[in-house]
JSON list of C-alpha atoms in Angstrom, two decimals:
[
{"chain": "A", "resi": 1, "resn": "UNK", "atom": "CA", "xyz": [18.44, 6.19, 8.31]},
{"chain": "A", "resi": 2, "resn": "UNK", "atom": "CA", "xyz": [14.94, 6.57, 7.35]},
{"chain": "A", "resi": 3, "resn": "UNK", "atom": "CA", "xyz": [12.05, 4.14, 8.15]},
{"chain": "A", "resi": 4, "resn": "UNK", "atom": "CA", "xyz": [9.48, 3.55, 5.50]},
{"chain": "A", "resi": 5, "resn": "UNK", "atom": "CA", "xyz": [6.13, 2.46, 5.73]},
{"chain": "A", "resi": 6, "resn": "UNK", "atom": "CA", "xyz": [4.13, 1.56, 2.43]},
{"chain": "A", "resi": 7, "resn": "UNK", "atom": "CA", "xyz": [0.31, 1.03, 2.36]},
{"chain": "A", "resi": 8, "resn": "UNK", "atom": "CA", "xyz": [-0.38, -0.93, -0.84]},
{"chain": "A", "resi": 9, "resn": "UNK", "atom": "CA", "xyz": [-3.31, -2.71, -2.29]},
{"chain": "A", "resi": 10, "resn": "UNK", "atom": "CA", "xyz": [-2.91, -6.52, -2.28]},
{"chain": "A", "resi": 11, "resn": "UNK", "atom": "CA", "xyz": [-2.87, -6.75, -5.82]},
{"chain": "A", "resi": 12, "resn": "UNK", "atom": "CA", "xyz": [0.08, -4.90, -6.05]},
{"chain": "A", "resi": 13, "resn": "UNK", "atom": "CA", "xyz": [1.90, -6.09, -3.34]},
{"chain": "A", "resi": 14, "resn": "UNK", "atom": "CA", "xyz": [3.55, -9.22, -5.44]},
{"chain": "A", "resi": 15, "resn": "UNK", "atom": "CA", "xyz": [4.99, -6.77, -7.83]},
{"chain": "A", "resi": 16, "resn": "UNK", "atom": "CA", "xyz": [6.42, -4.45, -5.05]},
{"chain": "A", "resi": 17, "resn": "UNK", "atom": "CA", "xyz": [7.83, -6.27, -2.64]},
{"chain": "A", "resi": 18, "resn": "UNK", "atom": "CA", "xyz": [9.86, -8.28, -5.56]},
{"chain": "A", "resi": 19, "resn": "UNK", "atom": "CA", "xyz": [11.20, -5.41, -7.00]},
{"chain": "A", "resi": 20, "resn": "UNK", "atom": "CA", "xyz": [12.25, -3.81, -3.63]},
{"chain": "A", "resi": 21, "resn": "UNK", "atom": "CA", "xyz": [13.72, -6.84, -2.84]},
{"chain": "A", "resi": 22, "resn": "UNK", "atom": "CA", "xyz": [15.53, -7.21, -6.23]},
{"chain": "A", "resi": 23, "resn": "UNK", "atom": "CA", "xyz": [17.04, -3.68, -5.57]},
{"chain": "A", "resi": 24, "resn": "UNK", "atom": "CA", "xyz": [18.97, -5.05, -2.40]},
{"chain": "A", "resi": 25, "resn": "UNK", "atom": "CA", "xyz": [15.73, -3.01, -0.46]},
{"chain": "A", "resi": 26, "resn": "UNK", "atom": "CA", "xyz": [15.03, -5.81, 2.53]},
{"chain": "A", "resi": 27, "resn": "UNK", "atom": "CA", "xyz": [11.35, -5.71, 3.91]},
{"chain": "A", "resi": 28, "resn": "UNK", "atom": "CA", "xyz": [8.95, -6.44, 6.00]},
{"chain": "A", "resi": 29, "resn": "UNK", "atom": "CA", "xyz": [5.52, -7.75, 4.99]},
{"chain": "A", "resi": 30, "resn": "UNK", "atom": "CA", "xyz": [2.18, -7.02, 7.16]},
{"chain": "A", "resi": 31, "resn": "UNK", "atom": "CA", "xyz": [-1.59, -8.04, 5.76]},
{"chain": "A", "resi": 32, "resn": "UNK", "atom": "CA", "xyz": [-3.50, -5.02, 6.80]},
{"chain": "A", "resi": 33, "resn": "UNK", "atom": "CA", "xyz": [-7.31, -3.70, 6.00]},
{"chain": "A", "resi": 34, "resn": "UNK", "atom": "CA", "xyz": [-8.65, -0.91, 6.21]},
{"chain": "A", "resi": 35, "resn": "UNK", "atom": "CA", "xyz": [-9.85, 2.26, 4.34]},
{"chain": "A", "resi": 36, "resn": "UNK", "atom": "CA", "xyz": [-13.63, 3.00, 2.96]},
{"chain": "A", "resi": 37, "resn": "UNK", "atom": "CA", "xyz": [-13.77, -0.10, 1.26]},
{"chain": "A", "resi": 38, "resn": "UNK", "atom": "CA", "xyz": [-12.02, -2.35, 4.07]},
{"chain": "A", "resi": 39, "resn": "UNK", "atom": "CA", "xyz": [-10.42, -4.10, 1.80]},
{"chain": "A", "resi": 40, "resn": "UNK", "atom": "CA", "xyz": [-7.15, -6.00, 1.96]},
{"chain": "A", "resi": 41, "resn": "UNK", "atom": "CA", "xyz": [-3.93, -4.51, 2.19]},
{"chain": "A", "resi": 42, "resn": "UNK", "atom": "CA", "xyz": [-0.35, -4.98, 2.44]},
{"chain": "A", "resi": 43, "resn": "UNK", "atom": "CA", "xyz": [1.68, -2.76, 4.64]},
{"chain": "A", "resi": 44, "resn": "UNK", "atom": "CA", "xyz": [5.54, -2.77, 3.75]},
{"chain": "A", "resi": 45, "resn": "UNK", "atom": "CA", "xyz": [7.77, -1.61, 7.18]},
{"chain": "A", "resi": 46, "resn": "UNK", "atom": "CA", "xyz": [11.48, -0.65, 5.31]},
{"chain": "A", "resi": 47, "resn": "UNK", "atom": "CA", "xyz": [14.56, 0.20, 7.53]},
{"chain": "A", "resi": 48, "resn": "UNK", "atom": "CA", "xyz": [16.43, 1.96, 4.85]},
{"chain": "A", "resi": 49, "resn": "UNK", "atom": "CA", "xyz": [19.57, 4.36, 4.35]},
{"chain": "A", "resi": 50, "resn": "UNK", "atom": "CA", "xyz": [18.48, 7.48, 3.41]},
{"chain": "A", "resi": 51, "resn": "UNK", "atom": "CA", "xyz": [20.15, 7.31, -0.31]},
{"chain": "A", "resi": 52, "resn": "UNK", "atom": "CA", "xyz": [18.25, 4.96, -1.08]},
{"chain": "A", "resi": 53, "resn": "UNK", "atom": "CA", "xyz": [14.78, 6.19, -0.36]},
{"chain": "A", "resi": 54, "resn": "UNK", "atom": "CA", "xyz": [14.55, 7.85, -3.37]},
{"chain": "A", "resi": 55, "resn": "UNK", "atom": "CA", "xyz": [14.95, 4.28, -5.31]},
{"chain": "A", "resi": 56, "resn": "UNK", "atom": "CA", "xyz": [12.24, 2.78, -2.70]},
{"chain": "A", "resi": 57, "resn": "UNK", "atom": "CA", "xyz": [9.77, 5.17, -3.51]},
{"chain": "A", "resi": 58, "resn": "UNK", "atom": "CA", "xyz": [10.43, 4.64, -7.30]},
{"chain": "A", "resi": 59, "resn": "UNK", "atom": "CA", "xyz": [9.90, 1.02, -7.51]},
{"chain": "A", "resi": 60, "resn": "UNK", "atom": "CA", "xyz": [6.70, 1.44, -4.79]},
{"chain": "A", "resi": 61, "resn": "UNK", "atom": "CA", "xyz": [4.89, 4.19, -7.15]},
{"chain": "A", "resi": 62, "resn": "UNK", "atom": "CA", "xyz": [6.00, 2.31, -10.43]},
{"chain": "A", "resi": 63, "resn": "UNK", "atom": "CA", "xyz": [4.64, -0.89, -9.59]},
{"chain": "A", "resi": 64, "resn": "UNK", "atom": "CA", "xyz": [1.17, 0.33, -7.11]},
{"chain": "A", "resi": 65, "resn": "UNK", "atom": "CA", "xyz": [-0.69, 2.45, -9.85]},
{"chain": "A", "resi": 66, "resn": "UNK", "atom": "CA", "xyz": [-4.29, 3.36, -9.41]},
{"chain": "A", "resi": 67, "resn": "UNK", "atom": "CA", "xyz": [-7.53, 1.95, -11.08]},
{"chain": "A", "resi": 68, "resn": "UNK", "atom": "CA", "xyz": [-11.25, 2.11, -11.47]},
{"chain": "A", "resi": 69, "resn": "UNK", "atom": "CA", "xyz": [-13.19, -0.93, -10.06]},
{"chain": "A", "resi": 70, "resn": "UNK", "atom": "CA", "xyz": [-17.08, -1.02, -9.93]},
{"chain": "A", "resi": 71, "resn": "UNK", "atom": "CA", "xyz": [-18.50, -2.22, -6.57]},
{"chain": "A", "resi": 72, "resn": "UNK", "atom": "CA", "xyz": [-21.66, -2.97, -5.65]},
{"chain": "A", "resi": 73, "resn": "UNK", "atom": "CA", "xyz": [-23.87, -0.80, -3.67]},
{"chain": "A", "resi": 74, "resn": "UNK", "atom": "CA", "xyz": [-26.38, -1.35, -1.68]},
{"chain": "A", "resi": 75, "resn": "UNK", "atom": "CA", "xyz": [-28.73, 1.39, -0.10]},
{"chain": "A", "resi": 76, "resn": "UNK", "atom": "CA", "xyz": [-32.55, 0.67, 1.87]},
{"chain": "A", "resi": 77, "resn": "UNK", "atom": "CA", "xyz": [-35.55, 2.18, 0.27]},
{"chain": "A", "resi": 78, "resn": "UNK", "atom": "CA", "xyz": [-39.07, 3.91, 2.33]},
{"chain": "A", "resi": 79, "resn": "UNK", "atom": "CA", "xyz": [-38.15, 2.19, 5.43]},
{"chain": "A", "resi": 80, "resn": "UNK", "atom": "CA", "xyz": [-39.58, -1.45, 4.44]},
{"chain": "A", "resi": 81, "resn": "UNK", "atom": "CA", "xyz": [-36.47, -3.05, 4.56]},
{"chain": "A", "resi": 82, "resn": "UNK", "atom": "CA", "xyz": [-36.19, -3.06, 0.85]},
{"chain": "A", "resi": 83, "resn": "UNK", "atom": "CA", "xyz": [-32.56, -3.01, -0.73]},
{"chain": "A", "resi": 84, "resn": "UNK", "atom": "CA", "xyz": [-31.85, -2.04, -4.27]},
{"chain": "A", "resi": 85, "resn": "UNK", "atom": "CA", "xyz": [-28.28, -2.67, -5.31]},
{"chain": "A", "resi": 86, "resn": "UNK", "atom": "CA", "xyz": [-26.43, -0.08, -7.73]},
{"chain": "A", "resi": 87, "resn": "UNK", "atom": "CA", "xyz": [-22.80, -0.47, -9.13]},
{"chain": "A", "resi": 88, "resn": "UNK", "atom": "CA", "xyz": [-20.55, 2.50, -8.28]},
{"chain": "A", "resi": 89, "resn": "UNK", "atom": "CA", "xyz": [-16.86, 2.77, -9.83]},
{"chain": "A", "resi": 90, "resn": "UNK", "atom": "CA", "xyz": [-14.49, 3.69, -7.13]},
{"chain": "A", "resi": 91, "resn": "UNK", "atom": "CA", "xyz": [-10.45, 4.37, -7.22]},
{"chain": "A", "resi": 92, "resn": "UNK", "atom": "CA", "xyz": [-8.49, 1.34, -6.04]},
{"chain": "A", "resi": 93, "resn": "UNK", "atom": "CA", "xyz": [-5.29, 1.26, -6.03]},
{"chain": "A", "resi": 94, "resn": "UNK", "atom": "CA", "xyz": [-2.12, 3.31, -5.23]},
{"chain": "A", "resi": 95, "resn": "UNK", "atom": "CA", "xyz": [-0.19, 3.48, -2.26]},
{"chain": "A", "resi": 96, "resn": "UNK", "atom": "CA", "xyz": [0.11, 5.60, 0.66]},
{"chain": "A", "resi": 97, "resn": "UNK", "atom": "CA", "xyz": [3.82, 5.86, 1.63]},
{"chain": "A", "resi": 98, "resn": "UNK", "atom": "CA", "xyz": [4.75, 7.33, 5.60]},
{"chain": "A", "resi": 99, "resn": "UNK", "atom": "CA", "xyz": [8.60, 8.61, 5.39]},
{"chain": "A", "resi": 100, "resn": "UNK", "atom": "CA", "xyz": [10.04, 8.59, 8.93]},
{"chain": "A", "resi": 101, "resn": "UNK", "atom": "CA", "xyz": [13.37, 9.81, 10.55]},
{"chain": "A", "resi": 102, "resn": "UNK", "atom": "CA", "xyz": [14.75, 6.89, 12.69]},
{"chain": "A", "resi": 103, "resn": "UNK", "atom": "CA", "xyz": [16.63, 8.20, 15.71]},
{"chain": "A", "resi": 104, "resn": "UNK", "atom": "CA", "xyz": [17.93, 4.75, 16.35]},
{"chain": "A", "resi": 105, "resn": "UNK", "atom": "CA", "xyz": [18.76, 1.57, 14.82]},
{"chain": "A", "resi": 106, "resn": "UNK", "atom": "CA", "xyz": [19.84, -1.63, 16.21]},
{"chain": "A", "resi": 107, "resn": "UNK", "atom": "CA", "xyz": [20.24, -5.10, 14.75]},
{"chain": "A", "resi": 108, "resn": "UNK", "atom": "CA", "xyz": [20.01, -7.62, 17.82]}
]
């Protein structure tokens, strides 16, 4: 048995959690935030049989795909407490997916 555990931007997280759970893949939903933006995030925890991670992985790379977004910026200027604002186009997206041995799994 394998446990895993999917980091996925909220946008995506409609699309992947209802294909996992139209592949028979059950899972557990957790709103997260974090990263340099701090932006939202879903976290996916999935108690899975280890034939079947390969399908898991599928569905979560298929359906969290990267993209540019342009954020504003906003950065102080001589020391007078003036701020100019400047868009910057960052990478959002994706997923970052933790693959973990379980050494023991119970159903109470």
């Amino acid at each position: 048995m394998k446990l895993i555990m999917a980091i996925v931007n909220n946008d995506d997280s409609s699309a992947v959690q209802k294909h996992l759970t139209k592949e028979g893949i059950q899972v557990t939903k957790l709103a997260t935030t974090g990263g340099f933006l701090m932006s939202g995030n879903t976290t996916f925890i999935i108690g899975i049989e280890e034939d079947k991670v390969d399908k898991a992985l599928e569905i979560i790379e298929k359906y969290s795909k990267q993209r540019k977004q342009v954020m504003p910026t906003a950065v102080t200027g001589n020391g007078l407490g003036m701020y100019t604002s400047f868009p910057v186009e960052v990478t959002v997206g994706g997923a970052t997916v933790f693959v973990l041995d379980v050494e023991r799994f119970e159903k109470l």
